[in-house]
PDB file of C-alpha atoms in Angstrom:
ATOM      1  CA  UNK A   1      28.892  49.671  25.337  1.00 48.00           C
ATOM      2  CA  UNK A   2      28.516  50.024  21.529  1.00 45.00           C
ATOM      3  CA  UNK A   3      31.178  47.387  21.011  1.00 46.00           C
ATOM      4  CA  UNK A   4      29.228  44.989  23.211  1.00 52.00           C
ATOM      5  CA  UNK A   5      26.028  45.664  21.242  1.00 54.00           C
ATOM      6  CA  UNK A   6      27.846  45.033  17.953  1.00 53.00           C
ATOM      7  CA  UNK A   7      29.212  41.747  19.280  1.00 54.00           C
ATOM      8  CA  UNK A   8      25.717  40.679  20.356  1.00 53.00           C
ATOM      9  CA  UNK A   9      24.302  41.451  16.889  1.00 50.00           C
ATOM     10  CA  UNK A  10      27.049  39.495  15.103  1.00 52.00           C
ATOM     11  CA  UNK A  11      26.648  36.575  17.474  1.00 51.00           C
ATOM     12  CA  UNK A  12      22.879  36.573  16.899  1.00 51.00           C
ATOM     13  CA  UNK A  13      23.343  36.546  13.125  1.00 48.00           C
ATOM     14  CA  UNK A  14      25.709  33.583  13.357  1.00 48.00           C
ATOM     15  CA  UNK A  15      23.088  31.655  15.313  1.00 46.00           C
ATOM     16  CA  UNK A  16      20.393  32.558  12.787  1.00 44.00           C
ATOM     17  CA  UNK A  17      22.322  31.573   9.638  1.00 43.00           C
ATOM     18  CA  UNK A  18      21.667  27.801   9.908  1.00 42.00           C
ATOM     19  CA  UNK A  19      17.918  28.451   9.942  1.00 38.00           C
ATOM     20  CA  UNK A  20      18.150  30.644   6.836  1.00 38.00           C
ATOM     21  CA  UNK A  21      19.752  27.852   4.802  1.00 37.00           C
ATOM     22  CA  UNK A  22      18.114  24.827   6.442  1.00 35.00           C
ATOM     23  CA  UNK A  23      15.522  24.320   3.677  1.00 35.00           C
ATOM     24  CA  UNK A  24      18.067  24.225   0.858  1.00 31.00           C
ATOM     25  CA  UNK A  25      20.267  21.758   2.715  1.00 30.00           C
ATOM     26  CA  UNK A  26      17.295  19.513   3.422  1.00 34.00           C
ATOM     27  CA  UNK A  27      16.161  19.600  -0.193  1.00 33.00           C
ATOM     28  CA  UNK A  28      19.585  18.492  -1.443  1.00 35.00           C
ATOM     29  CA  UNK A  29      19.483  15.492   0.857  1.00 40.00           C
ATOM     30  CA  UNK A  30      16.063  14.296  -0.384  1.00 62.00           C
ATOM     31  CA  UNK A  31      15.139  12.378  -3.543  1.00 78.00           C
ATOM     32  CA  UNK A  32      14.149  14.147  -6.754  1.00 82.00           C
ATOM     33  CA  UNK A  33      11.194  12.786  -8.720  1.00 84.00           C
ATOM     34  CA  UNK A  34       9.783  13.578 -12.147  1.00 86.00           C
ATOM     35  CA  UNK A  35       6.131  13.816 -13.097  1.00 87.00           C
ATOM     36  CA  UNK A  36       5.018  11.058 -15.461  1.00 83.00           C
ATOM     37  CA  UNK A  37       1.845  12.498 -16.969  1.00 80.00           C
ATOM     38  CA  UNK A  38       0.026  15.691 -17.880  1.00 81.00           C
ATOM     39  CA  UNK A  39      -2.304  17.694 -15.648  1.00 81.00           C
ATOM     40  CA  UNK A  40      -1.280  15.751 -12.537  1.00 87.00           C
ATOM     41  CA  UNK A  41      -3.104  17.105  -9.487  1.00 89.00           C
ATOM     42  CA  UNK A  42      -1.169  18.319  -6.446  1.00 90.00           C
ATOM     43  CA  UNK A  43      -3.351  18.219  -3.328  1.00 88.00           C
ATOM     44  CA  UNK A  44      -3.363  19.757   0.154  1.00 87.00           C
ATOM     45  CA  UNK A  45      -3.627  16.371   1.882  1.00 86.00           C
ATOM     46  CA  UNK A  46      -2.733  12.734   1.011  1.00 84.00           C
ATOM     47  CA  UNK A  47      -6.300  12.132  -0.077  1.00 82.00           C
ATOM     48  CA  UNK A  48      -7.891  11.808  -3.508  1.00 80.00           C
ATOM     49  CA  UNK A  49     -10.727  14.085  -2.354  1.00 80.00           C
ATOM     50  CA  UNK A  50      -8.481  16.825  -0.909  1.00 83.00           C
ATOM     51  CA  UNK A  51      -8.404  20.288  -2.469  1.00 88.00           C
ATOM     52  CA  UNK A  52      -6.183  20.696  -5.552  1.00 88.00           C
ATOM     53  CA  UNK A  53      -3.291  23.135  -5.022  1.00 86.00           C
ATOM     54  CA  UNK A  54      -2.048  23.127  -8.612  1.00 89.00           C
ATOM     55  CA  UNK A  55      -1.331  20.780 -11.513  1.00 87.00           C
ATOM     56  CA  UNK A  56       2.014  19.604 -12.893  1.00 88.00           C
ATOM     57  CA  UNK A  57       3.056  18.523 -16.377  1.00 85.00           C
ATOM     58  CA  UNK A  58       5.108  15.599 -17.667  1.00 84.00           C
ATOM     59  CA  UNK A  59       8.802  16.126 -16.915  1.00 82.00           C
ATOM     60  CA  UNK A  60       8.302  18.578 -14.037  1.00 84.00           C
ATOM     61  CA  UNK A  61      10.589  17.817 -11.100  1.00 83.00           C
ATOM     62  CA  UNK A  62       9.842  17.883  -7.381  1.00 83.00           C
ATOM     63  CA  UNK A  63      11.796  17.056  -4.236  1.00 80.00           C
ATOM     64  CA  UNK A  64      10.070  14.485  -2.028  1.00 83.00           C
ATOM     65  CA  UNK A  65      10.270  14.837   1.760  1.00 75.00           C
ATOM     66  CA  UNK A  66       7.888  12.178   3.040  1.00 82.00           C
ATOM     67  CA  UNK A  67       5.679   9.247   1.982  1.00 83.00           C
ATOM     68  CA  UNK A  68       2.289   8.164   3.295  1.00 81.00           C
ATOM     69  CA  UNK A  69      -0.061   5.465   2.016  1.00 75.00           C
ATOM     70  CA  UNK A  70       0.972   5.808  -1.627  1.00 82.00           C
ATOM     71  CA  UNK A  71       1.265   9.623  -1.562  1.00 85.00           C
ATOM     72  CA  UNK A  72       4.527  11.614  -1.743  1.00 86.00           C
ATOM     73  CA  UNK A  73       4.911  14.919   0.104  1.00 85.00           C
ATOM     74  CA  UNK A  74       6.632  17.982  -1.347  1.00 85.00           C
ATOM     75  CA  UNK A  75       6.414  21.782  -1.047  1.00 73.00           C
ATOM     76  CA  UNK A  76       4.613  24.058  -3.529  1.00 76.00           C
ATOM     77  CA  UNK A  77       5.114  27.791  -2.899  1.00 63.00           C
ATOM     78  CA  UNK A  78       6.311  26.940   0.592  1.00 57.00           C
ATOM     79  CA  UNK A  79       3.197  24.939   1.470  1.00 74.00           C
ATOM     80  CA  UNK A  80       3.066  21.206   2.201  1.00 79.00           C
ATOM     81  CA  UNK A  81       1.526  19.415  -0.801  1.00 87.00           C
ATOM     82  CA  UNK A  82       0.890  15.806  -1.842  1.00 86.00           C
ATOM     83  CA  UNK A  83       1.035  13.878  -5.134  1.00 89.00           C
ATOM     84  CA  UNK A  84      -0.109  10.287  -5.759  1.00 87.00           C
ATOM     85  CA  UNK A  85       3.011   8.097  -6.100  1.00 85.00           C
ATOM     86  CA  UNK A  86       1.722   6.451  -9.279  1.00 80.00           C
ATOM     87  CA  UNK A  87       2.253   9.747 -11.172  1.00 83.00           C
ATOM     88  CA  UNK A  88       5.956  10.056 -10.257  1.00 85.00           C
ATOM     89  CA  UNK A  89       9.232   8.284 -10.940  1.00 82.00           C
ATOM     90  CA  UNK A  90      12.650   8.767  -9.398  1.00 79.00           C
ATOM     91  CA  UNK A  91      14.926  11.040 -11.459  1.00 69.00           C
ATOM     92  CA  UNK A  92      18.507   9.920 -12.177  1.00 60.00           C
ATOM     93  CA  UNK A  93      20.503  13.144 -12.251  1.00 45.00           C
ATOM     94  CA  UNK A  94      23.869  11.620 -13.184  1.00 43.00           C
ATOM     95  CA  UNK A  95      22.774   9.826 -16.337  1.00 37.00           C
ATOM     96  CA  UNK A  96      19.744  11.887 -17.326  1.00 42.00           C
ATOM     97  CA  UNK A  97      21.458  14.118 -19.909  1.00 41.00           C
ATOM     98  CA  UNK A  98      23.567  11.312 -21.449  1.00 43.00           C
ATOM     99  CA  UNK A  99      20.798   8.754 -21.780  1.00 43.00           C
ATOM    100  CA  UNK A 100      17.691  10.862 -22.388  1.00 44.00           C
ATOM    101  CA  UNK A 101      17.214   9.650 -25.961  1.00 48.00           C
ATOM    102  CA  UNK A 102      17.707   6.012 -24.967  1.00 48.00           C
ATOM    103  CA  UNK A 103      15.312   6.418 -22.056  1.00 47.00           C
ATOM    104  CA  UNK A 104      12.651   7.995 -24.292  1.00 50.00           C
ATOM    105  CA  UNK A 105      12.936   5.087 -26.708  1.00 45.00           C
ATOM    106  CA  UNK A 106      12.821   2.538 -23.891  1.00 47.00           C
ATOM    107  CA  UNK A 107       9.876   4.365 -22.317  1.00 48.00           C
ATOM    108  CA  UNK A 108       7.935   4.317 -25.576  1.00 51.00           C
ATOM    109  CA  UNK A 109       8.643   0.595 -25.983  1.00 48.00           C
ATOM    110  CA  UNK A 110       7.599  -0.074 -22.390  1.00 46.00           C
ATOM    111  CA  UNK A 111       4.406   1.944 -22.810  1.00 50.00           C
ATOM    112  CA  UNK A 112       3.608   0.022 -25.978  1.00 48.00           C
ATOM    113  CA  UNK A 113       4.279  -3.279 -24.216  1.00 45.00           C
ATOM    114  CA  UNK A 114       2.134  -2.272 -21.251  1.00 45.00           C
ATOM    115  CA  UNK A 115      -0.701  -1.217 -23.540  1.00 47.00           C
ATOM    116  CA  UNK A 116      -0.569  -4.582 -25.311  1.00 46.00           C
ATOM    117  CA  UNK A 117      -0.554  -6.395 -21.955  1.00 40.00           C
ATOM    118  CA  UNK A 118      -3.467  -4.289 -20.705  1.00 39.00           C
ATOM    119  CA  UNK A 119      -5.524  -5.040 -23.783  1.00 39.00           C
ATOM    120  CA  UNK A 120      -4.998  -8.765 -23.308  1.00 42.00           C
ATOM    121  CA  UNK A 121      -5.238  -9.206 -19.536  1.00 49.00           C
ATOM    122  CA  UNK A 122      -5.742  -5.835 -17.847  1.00 73.00           C
ATOM    123  CA  UNK A 123      -9.083  -6.806 -16.333  1.00 90.00           C
ATOM    124  CA  UNK A 124      -8.362  -4.669 -13.230  1.00 96.00           C
ATOM    125  CA  UNK A 125      -7.019  -1.669 -15.120  1.00 94.00           C
ATOM    126  CA  UNK A 126      -7.994   1.555 -13.355  1.00 92.00           C
ATOM    127  CA  UNK A 127      -8.847  -0.144 -10.056  1.00 96.00           C
ATOM    128  CA  UNK A 128      -7.161   0.970  -6.815  1.00 95.00           C
ATOM    129  CA  UNK A 129      -6.875  -1.987  -4.446  1.00 97.00           C
ATOM    130  CA  UNK A 130      -5.510  -1.671  -0.924  1.00 96.00           C
ATOM    131  CA  UNK A 131      -4.034  -4.794   0.658  1.00 97.00           C
ATOM    132  CA  UNK A 132      -3.744  -5.026   4.418  1.00 97.00           C
ATOM    133  CA  UNK A 133      -1.264  -7.554   5.807  1.00 98.00           C
ATOM    134  CA  UNK A 134      -2.643  -8.432   9.233  1.00 97.00           C
ATOM    135  CA  UNK A 135      -0.745  -7.657  12.443  1.00 96.00           C
ATOM    136  CA  UNK A 136       2.937  -6.587  12.324  1.00 96.00           C
ATOM    137  CA  UNK A 137       5.664  -5.202  14.595  1.00 95.00           C
ATOM    138  CA  UNK A 138       4.867  -5.731  18.272  1.00 95.00           C
ATOM    139  CA  UNK A 139       1.672  -7.586  17.285  1.00 96.00           C
ATOM    140  CA  UNK A 140       2.689 -11.048  15.992  1.00 96.00           C
ATOM    141  CA  UNK A 141      -0.869 -12.307  15.538  1.00 96.00           C
ATOM    142  CA  UNK A 142      -1.438 -16.049  15.785  1.00 94.00           C
ATOM    143  CA  UNK A 143       1.570 -18.289  16.514  1.00 94.00           C
ATOM    144  CA  UNK A 144       1.679 -21.450  14.386  1.00 95.00           C
ATOM    145  CA  UNK A 145       2.431 -24.984  15.580  1.00 94.00           C
ATOM    146  CA  UNK A 146       6.004 -24.517  14.347  1.00 95.00           C
ATOM    147  CA  UNK A 147       6.268 -21.055  15.993  1.00 95.00           C
ATOM    148  CA  UNK A 148       5.809 -19.241  12.658  1.00 95.00           C
ATOM    149  CA  UNK A 149       4.133 -15.864  13.223  1.00 97.00           C
ATOM    150  CA  UNK A 150       0.944 -14.830  11.461  1.00 97.00           C
ATOM    151  CA  UNK A 151       2.365 -11.348  10.803  1.00 97.00           C
ATOM    152  CA  UNK A 152       5.172 -12.874   8.689  1.00 97.00           C
ATOM    153  CA  UNK A 153       2.901 -15.133   6.650  1.00 98.00           C
ATOM    154  CA  UNK A 154       0.276 -12.445   6.071  1.00 98.00           C
ATOM    155  CA  UNK A 155       2.913 -10.089   4.661  1.00 97.00           C
ATOM    156  CA  UNK A 156       4.331 -12.824   2.430  1.00 98.00           C
ATOM    157  CA  UNK A 157       0.900 -13.642   1.006  1.00 98.00           C
ATOM    158  CA  UNK A 158       0.058  -9.960   0.626  1.00 98.00           C
ATOM    159  CA  UNK A 159       3.151  -9.327  -1.486  1.00 97.00           C
ATOM    160  CA  UNK A 160       2.340 -12.335  -3.659  1.00 97.00           C
ATOM    161  CA  UNK A 161      -1.212 -11.052  -4.094  1.00 98.00           C
ATOM    162  CA  UNK A 162       0.106  -7.595  -4.984  1.00 97.00           C
ATOM    163  CA  UNK A 163       2.109  -9.090  -7.847  1.00 97.00           C
ATOM    164  CA  UNK A 164      -0.899 -11.040  -9.122  1.00 96.00           C
ATOM    165  CA  UNK A 165      -3.147  -7.973  -9.059  1.00 97.00           C
ATOM    166  CA  UNK A 166      -0.588  -5.758 -10.762  1.00 96.00           C
ATOM    167  CA  UNK A 167      -0.305  -8.333 -13.534  1.00 96.00           C
ATOM    168  CA  UNK A 168      -3.992  -7.638 -14.165  1.00 96.00           C
ATOM    169  CA  UNK A 169      -3.444  -3.886 -14.351  1.00 95.00           C
ATOM    170  CA  UNK A 170      -4.536  -2.877 -10.841  1.00 96.00           C
ATOM    171  CA  UNK A 171      -2.908  -0.120  -8.828  1.00 94.00           C
ATOM    172  CA  UNK A 172      -2.032  -1.774  -5.502  1.00 95.00           C
ATOM    173  CA  UNK A 173      -1.285   0.011  -2.219  1.00 94.00           C
ATOM    174  CA  UNK A 174      -0.075  -1.829   0.895  1.00 95.00           C
ATOM    175  CA  UNK A 175      -0.906  -0.672   4.405  1.00 94.00           C
ATOM    176  CA  UNK A 176       2.484  -2.057   5.416  1.00 94.00           C
ATOM    177  CA  UNK A 177       5.420  -3.296   3.342  1.00 93.00           C
ATOM    178  CA  UNK A 178       7.551  -4.541   6.225  1.00 94.00           C
ATOM    179  CA  UNK A 179       7.348  -5.741   9.819  1.00 95.00           C
ATOM    180  CA  UNK A 180       5.909  -2.658  11.480  1.00 93.00           C
ATOM    181  CA  UNK A 181       2.985  -2.094  13.812  1.00 94.00           C
ATOM    182  CA  UNK A 182      -0.144  -0.325  12.574  1.00 93.00           C
ATOM    183  CA  UNK A 183      -3.221   0.353  14.658  1.00 94.00           C
ATOM    184  CA  UNK A 184      -6.599  -0.663  13.278  1.00 95.00           C
ATOM    185  CA  UNK A 185      -7.482   3.014  12.967  1.00 93.00           C
ATOM    186  CA  UNK A 186      -4.348   3.664  10.892  1.00 93.00           C
ATOM    187  CA  UNK A 187      -5.272   0.853   8.511  1.00 94.00           C
ATOM    188  CA  UNK A 188      -8.725   2.328   7.951  1.00 94.00           C
ATOM    189  CA  UNK A 189      -7.255   5.827   7.601  1.00 92.00           C
ATOM    190  CA  UNK A 190      -4.931   4.508   4.896  1.00 91.00           C
ATOM    191  CA  UNK A 191      -7.922   3.155   2.985  1.00 92.00           C
ATOM    192  CA  UNK A 192      -9.837   6.402   3.301  1.00 88.00           C
ATOM    193  CA  UNK A 193      -6.856   8.553   2.285  1.00 85.00           C
ATOM    194  CA  UNK A 194      -6.847   6.940  -1.130  1.00 84.00           C
ATOM    195  CA  UNK A 195      -9.542   6.465  -3.761  1.00 85.00           C
ATOM    196  CA  UNK A 196      -9.830   2.797  -2.784  1.00 94.00           C
ATOM    197  CA  UNK A 197     -12.062   0.564  -4.904  1.00 97.00           C
ATOM    198  CA  UNK A 198     -11.516  -2.493  -2.703  1.00 98.00           C
ATOM    199  CA  UNK A 199      -9.804  -3.191   0.632  1.00 98.00           C
ATOM    200  CA  UNK A 200      -8.640  -6.755   1.331  1.00 98.00           C
ATOM    201  CA  UNK A 201      -7.200  -7.705   4.728  1.00 98.00           C
ATOM    202  CA  UNK A 202      -5.117 -10.908   4.841  1.00 98.00           C
ATOM    203  CA  UNK A 203      -5.113 -13.092   7.973  1.00 98.00           C
ATOM    204  CA  UNK A 204      -4.701 -16.654   9.203  1.00 98.00           C
ATOM    205  CA  UNK A 205      -6.813 -18.396  11.818  1.00 96.00           C
ATOM    206  CA  UNK A 206      -6.181 -20.484  14.932  1.00 94.00           C
ATOM    207  CA  UNK A 207      -8.158 -22.412  17.520  1.00 92.00           C
ATOM    208  CA  UNK A 208      -7.531 -24.316  20.717  1.00 88.00           C
ATOM    209  CA  UNK A 209      -8.429 -27.533  18.924  1.00 86.00           C
ATOM    210  CA  UNK A 210      -6.257 -28.743  16.055  1.00 89.00           C
ATOM    211  CA  UNK A 211      -9.340 -30.142  14.334  1.00 91.00           C
ATOM    212  CA  UNK A 212     -10.526 -26.771  12.999  1.00 94.00           C
ATOM    213  CA  UNK A 213      -9.332 -26.098   9.481  1.00 96.00           C
ATOM    214  CA  UNK A 214     -10.231 -24.346   6.225  1.00 97.00           C
ATOM    215  CA  UNK A 215     -10.601 -20.841   4.772  1.00 98.00           C
ATOM    216  CA  UNK A 216     -13.327 -18.216   5.150  1.00 98.00           C
ATOM    217  CA  UNK A 217     -14.009 -14.695   3.901  1.00 98.00           C
ATOM    218  CA  UNK A 218     -15.632 -12.042   6.096  1.00 98.00           C
ATOM    219  CA  UNK A 219     -17.658  -8.887   5.435  1.00 98.00           C
ATOM    220  CA  UNK A 220     -19.579  -6.294   7.478  1.00 97.00           C
ATOM    221  CA  UNK A 221     -22.094  -4.603   5.189  1.00 95.00           C
ATOM    222  CA  UNK A 222     -24.535  -6.519   3.054  1.00 94.00           C
ATOM    223  CA  UNK A 223     -24.383  -5.507  -0.583  1.00 95.00           C
ATOM    224  CA  UNK A 224     -21.004  -4.775  -2.177  1.00 97.00           C
ATOM    225  CA  UNK A 225     -18.958  -6.121   0.752  1.00 98.00           C
ATOM    226  CA  UNK A 226     -20.909  -9.365   0.848  1.00 98.00           C
ATOM    227  CA  UNK A 227     -20.773  -9.734  -2.934  1.00 98.00           C
ATOM    228  CA  UNK A 228     -16.982  -9.340  -2.987  1.00 98.00           C
ATOM    229  CA  UNK A 229     -16.608 -11.799  -0.085  1.00 98.00           C
ATOM    230  CA  UNK A 230     -18.732 -14.390  -1.872  1.00 98.00           C
ATOM    231  CA  UNK A 231     -16.760 -13.953  -5.087  1.00 98.00           C
ATOM    232  CA  UNK A 232     -13.417 -14.461  -3.334  1.00 98.00           C
ATOM    233  CA  UNK A 233     -14.626 -17.389  -1.211  1.00 98.00           C
ATOM    234  CA  UNK A 234     -16.021 -19.125  -4.282  1.00 97.00           C
ATOM    235  CA  UNK A 235     -12.640 -18.936  -6.002  1.00 97.00           C
ATOM    236  CA  UNK A 236     -10.765 -20.093  -2.884  1.00 97.00           C
ATOM    237  CA  UNK A 237     -13.074 -23.113  -2.632  1.00 95.00           C
ATOM    238  CA  UNK A 238     -12.721 -23.973  -6.320  1.00 95.00           C
ATOM    239  CA  UNK A 239      -8.947 -23.623  -6.605  1.00 95.00           C
ATOM    240  CA  UNK A 240      -7.570 -24.935  -3.292  1.00 94.00           C
ATOM    241  CA  UNK A 241      -8.030 -28.072  -1.220  1.00 92.00           C
ATOM    242  CA  UNK A 242      -9.014 -26.130   1.875  1.00 93.00           C
ATOM    243  CA  UNK A 243     -12.328 -26.830   3.576  1.00 95.00           C
ATOM    244  CA  UNK A 244     -14.930 -24.202   2.671  1.00 97.00           C
ATOM    245  CA  UNK A 245     -15.782 -22.409   5.917  1.00 97.00           C
ATOM    246  CA  UNK A 246     -18.028 -20.021   4.017  1.00 97.00           C
ATOM    247  CA  UNK A 247     -18.733 -16.315   3.911  1.00 98.00           C
ATOM    248  CA  UNK A 248     -19.414 -14.724   7.294  1.00 97.00           C
ATOM    249  CA  UNK A 249     -20.703 -11.367   8.475  1.00 97.00           C
ATOM    250  CA  UNK A 250     -18.459 -10.036  11.240  1.00 96.00           C
ATOM    251  CA  UNK A 251     -17.904  -6.840  13.181  1.00 95.00           C
ATOM    252  CA  UNK A 252     -14.177  -6.464  12.466  1.00 96.00           C
ATOM    253  CA  UNK A 253     -13.002  -2.863  12.929  1.00 96.00           C
ATOM    254  CA  UNK A 254     -11.224  -2.635   9.551  1.00 97.00           C
ATOM    255  CA  UNK A 255     -14.495  -3.650   7.875  1.00 97.00           C
ATOM    256  CA  UNK A 256     -17.003  -1.812  10.062  1.00 96.00           C
ATOM    257  CA  UNK A 257     -15.198   1.532   9.922  1.00 96.00           C
ATOM    258  CA  UNK A 258     -14.144   1.290   6.283  1.00 96.00           C
ATOM    259  CA  UNK A 259     -16.106   3.294   3.710  1.00 95.00           C
ATOM    260  CA  UNK A 260     -14.547   1.359   0.829  1.00 96.00           C
ATOM    261  CA  UNK A 261     -15.777  -2.058  -0.266  1.00 98.00           C
ATOM    262  CA  UNK A 262     -13.862  -4.278   2.148  1.00 98.00           C
ATOM    263  CA  UNK A 263     -13.368  -7.909   3.123  1.00 98.00           C
ATOM    264  CA  UNK A 264     -11.131  -9.913   5.448  1.00 98.00           C
ATOM    265  CA  UNK A 265      -9.809 -13.310   4.325  1.00 98.00           C
ATOM    266  CA  UNK A 266      -8.858 -16.017   6.851  1.00 98.00           C
ATOM    267  CA  UNK A 267      -6.600 -18.262   4.760  1.00 98.00           C
ATOM    268  CA  UNK A 268      -6.352 -21.373   6.892  1.00 97.00           C
ATOM    269  CA  UNK A 269      -5.583 -22.429  10.462  1.00 97.00           C
ATOM    270  CA  UNK A 270      -2.025 -22.178  11.770  1.00 97.00           C
ATOM    271  CA  UNK A 271      -3.151 -24.471  14.590  1.00 96.00           C
ATOM    272  CA  UNK A 272      -3.953 -27.289  12.147  1.00 96.00           C
ATOM    273  CA  UNK A 273      -1.046 -29.384  10.893  1.00 96.00           C
ATOM    274  CA  UNK A 274      -2.430 -29.983   7.391  1.00 96.00           C
ATOM    275  CA  UNK A 275      -3.441 -26.347   6.876  1.00 97.00           C
ATOM    276  CA  UNK A 276      -0.059 -25.142   8.093  1.00 97.00           C
ATOM    277  CA  UNK A 277       1.816 -27.474   5.743  1.00 97.00           C
ATOM    278  CA  UNK A 278      -0.191 -26.147   2.801  1.00 97.00           C
ATOM    279  CA  UNK A 279       0.150 -22.498   3.883  1.00 97.00           C
ATOM    280  CA  UNK A 280       3.941 -22.789   3.840  1.00 96.00           C
ATOM    281  CA  UNK A 281       3.966 -24.298   0.343  1.00 97.00           C
ATOM    282  CA  UNK A 282       4.857 -21.817  -2.427  1.00 96.00           C
ATOM    283  CA  UNK A 283       2.581 -23.453  -4.986  1.00 97.00           C
ATOM    284  CA  UNK A 284      -0.341 -23.302  -2.575  1.00 97.00           C
ATOM    285  CA  UNK A 285       0.360 -19.609  -1.934  1.00 98.00           C
ATOM    286  CA  UNK A 286       0.206 -18.927  -5.678  1.00 97.00           C
ATOM    287  CA  UNK A 287      -3.126 -20.767  -5.882  1.00 97.00           C
ATOM    288  CA  UNK A 288      -4.544 -18.743  -3.013  1.00 98.00           C
ATOM    289  CA  UNK A 289      -3.402 -15.336  -4.269  1.00 98.00           C
ATOM    290  CA  UNK A 290      -4.565 -16.160  -7.791  1.00 97.00           C
ATOM    291  CA  UNK A 291      -7.943 -17.171  -6.363  1.00 98.00           C
ATOM    292  CA  UNK A 292      -8.319 -13.828  -4.580  1.00 98.00           C
ATOM    293  CA  UNK A 293      -7.310 -12.059  -7.795  1.00 98.00           C
ATOM    294  CA  UNK A 294      -9.924 -14.036  -9.713  1.00 97.00           C
ATOM    295  CA  UNK A 295     -12.509 -13.133  -7.080  1.00 98.00           C
ATOM    296  CA  UNK A 296     -11.754  -9.435  -7.465  1.00 98.00           C
ATOM    297  CA  UNK A 297     -11.940  -9.728 -11.248  1.00 97.00           C
ATOM    298  CA  UNK A 298     -15.317 -11.463 -11.044  1.00 97.00           C
ATOM    299  CA  UNK A 299     -16.622  -8.820  -8.635  1.00 97.00           C
ATOM    300  CA  UNK A 300     -15.591  -5.825 -10.769  1.00 97.00           C
ATOM    301  CA  UNK A 301     -16.840  -7.411 -13.969  1.00 90.00           C
TER     302      UNK A 301
END
């Protein structure tokens, strides 16, 4: 009887061992990041207003287990914690010790270069802008005359706009970076989880008649939302050949439920042959994304 009890205990311990070591195994499989700044806040939730758990210093290392809307998740004292992605960079363990001096020199040069760039053209420095590429995944959005999907074009334009905004010093967060489905509620939640200064949703239009064409910018609340919409629409009208369809007040969910200053841009009709031809032109895309960037600059200034 005692022998049977001993066997049961040993067997139970063998089953329990994987759970004892599961955290260390998981940590080794995840990416290690370093903190790039002093007094960086670690928060309970992926939200700029969430309670601060602790602060980290430049050079501190963490293991990242998840990512959400520009926030990286780790564990502090065994508790789930979140750090804004902009304060972290991926650590290179293999070359870190050999190239530390070179990296410090390169980092100083890069910082100096960035400071010079910011002083000359960083008009959006310190602004957090969330870009929302319309549709995605199982939701293709509007289908163009040539069967191009709105979800593909909206993501392409969003990435171009991201580059333009970052050139002006903005911190840019995307609701989606690839072809995946997001509910309207998830898009708003992403905006509210970050200290968003402006939310811009990118879409393309369509109609049963091929005669409809042009670009418009939409808002929900009068005041800041309307002012931003007018600023963007003015730039789109000035810098592109699209018909000016004006600024319109609409009850879109991502605008109505969004606490941040928010607009939705309809950048042409995929059901109109001339609009579609322009939309697919790279030079036109640059003009459009630069126009939206200019509109944001005008609004914040």
